[in-house]
Amino acid sequence: IEIVMHNHADSYDLHMDDLKSVVEYADDRVGVMLDTGWALTSGDDPVGCARRLGSRLRALHLRNQVGDVPTEWLGEGDMDVAAFVAVLKENGYAGWLETELWHRADVTVTRPLVEDQRMTVDLLRELRG
């Protein structure tokens, strides 16, 4: 069993404290599950965050959004998904790519969720190579 901390803070200071609690104070065997949606909500850049975490990044919870509103699929929003995947490749990340797509009340829905997920999987396959 691998132990990872899942970031869930909605402010930059709390987000950075979550990450610091693992990176600076926990044993190297403890990793981070980076939730890109919460990183965006807190004002952090998921690409830079993944780069800073390096080998401590052990799991991913992928969501894109505009501001704090989730987008329909991973390919649109404030996160540069291609740059994010490039950092994962640079770091040798071999873990799961877990996606979180949901049609919250404030999301403008234009497609069924199953289509959003298909588009997201296709994008990740294309970017991972």
PDB file of N, CA and C in Angstrom, residues 9-12 15 37-46:
ATOM      1  N   ALA A   9      -7.176  22.115  -0.872  1.00  0.00           N
ATOM      2  CA  ALA A   9      -7.273  23.445  -0.279  1.00  0.00           C
ATOM      3  C   ALA A   9      -7.726  24.458  -1.326  1.00  0.00           C
ATOM      4  N   ASP A  10      -8.546  25.410  -0.897  1.00  0.00           N
ATOM      5  CA  ASP A  10      -9.071  26.392  -1.842  1.00  0.00           C
ATOM      6  C   ASP A  10      -8.365  27.738  -1.777  1.00  0.00           C
ATOM      7  N   SER A  11      -7.268  27.822  -1.028  1.00  0.00           N
ATOM      8  CA  SER A  11      -6.466  29.048  -1.024  1.00  0.00           C
ATOM      9  C   SER A  11      -5.006  28.664  -1.250  1.00  0.00           C
ATOM     10  N   TYR A  12      -4.242  29.583  -1.801  1.00  0.00           N
ATOM     11  CA  TYR A  12      -2.855  29.300  -2.144  1.00  0.00           C
ATOM     12  C   TYR A  12      -2.042  28.906  -0.906  1.00  0.00           C
ATOM     13  N   HIS A  15      -2.993  25.441   0.256  1.00  0.00           N
ATOM     14  CA  HIS A  15      -2.528  24.488  -0.759  1.00  0.00           C
ATOM     15  C   HIS A  15      -1.029  24.237  -0.594  1.00  0.00           C
ATOM     16  N   GLY A  37      -7.528  20.271 -10.204  1.00  0.00           N
ATOM     17  CA  GLY A  37      -8.645  21.198  -9.998  1.00  0.00           C
ATOM     18  C   GLY A  37      -8.443  22.034  -8.750  1.00  0.00           C
ATOM     19  N   TRP A  38      -8.055  21.392  -7.657  1.00  0.00           N
ATOM     20  CA  TRP A  38      -7.818  22.134  -6.423  1.00  0.00           C
ATOM     21  C   TRP A  38      -6.580  23.011  -6.528  1.00  0.00           C
ATOM     22  N   ALA A  39      -5.577  22.560  -7.283  1.00  0.00           N
ATOM     23  CA  ALA A  39      -4.409  23.421  -7.511  1.00  0.00           C
ATOM     24  C   ALA A  39      -4.852  24.696  -8.220  1.00  0.00           C
ATOM     25  N   LEU A  40      -5.685  24.556  -9.253  1.00  0.00           N
ATOM     26  CA  LEU A  40      -6.186  25.726  -9.969  1.00  0.00           C
ATOM     27  C   LEU A  40      -7.040  26.608  -9.064  1.00  0.00           C
ATOM     28  N   THR A  41      -7.928  26.005  -8.297  1.00  0.00           N
ATOM     29  CA  THR A  41      -8.792  26.770  -7.390  1.00  0.00           C
ATOM     30  C   THR A  41      -7.975  27.589  -6.404  1.00  0.00           C
ATOM     31  N   SER A  42      -6.861  27.023  -5.940  1.00  0.00           N
ATOM     32  CA  SER A  42      -6.028  27.716  -4.956  1.00  0.00           C
ATOM     33  C   SER A  42      -5.149  28.795  -5.584  1.00  0.00           C
ATOM     34  N   GLY A  43      -5.088  28.833  -6.912  1.00  0.00           N
ATOM     35  CA  GLY A  43      -4.254  29.824  -7.582  1.00  0.00           C
ATOM     36  C   GLY A  43      -2.883  29.309  -7.970  1.00  0.00           C
ATOM     37  N   ASP A  44      -2.650  28.018  -7.823  1.00  0.00           N
ATOM     38  CA  ASP A  44      -1.372  27.442  -8.225  1.00  0.00           C
ATOM     39  C   ASP A  44      -1.457  26.995  -9.685  1.00  0.00           C
ATOM     40  N   ASP A  45      -0.309  26.848 -10.301  1.00  0.00           N
ATOM     41  CA  ASP A  45      -0.216  26.358 -11.669  1.00  0.00           C
ATOM     42  C   ASP A  45       0.087  24.867 -11.601  1.00  0.00           C
ATOM     43  N   PRO A  46      -0.821  23.995 -12.062  1.00  0.00           N
ATOM     44  CA  PRO A  46      -0.585  22.555 -11.984  1.00  0.00           C
ATOM     45  C   PRO A  46       0.697  22.100 -12.690  1.00  0.00           C
TER      46      PRO A  46
END
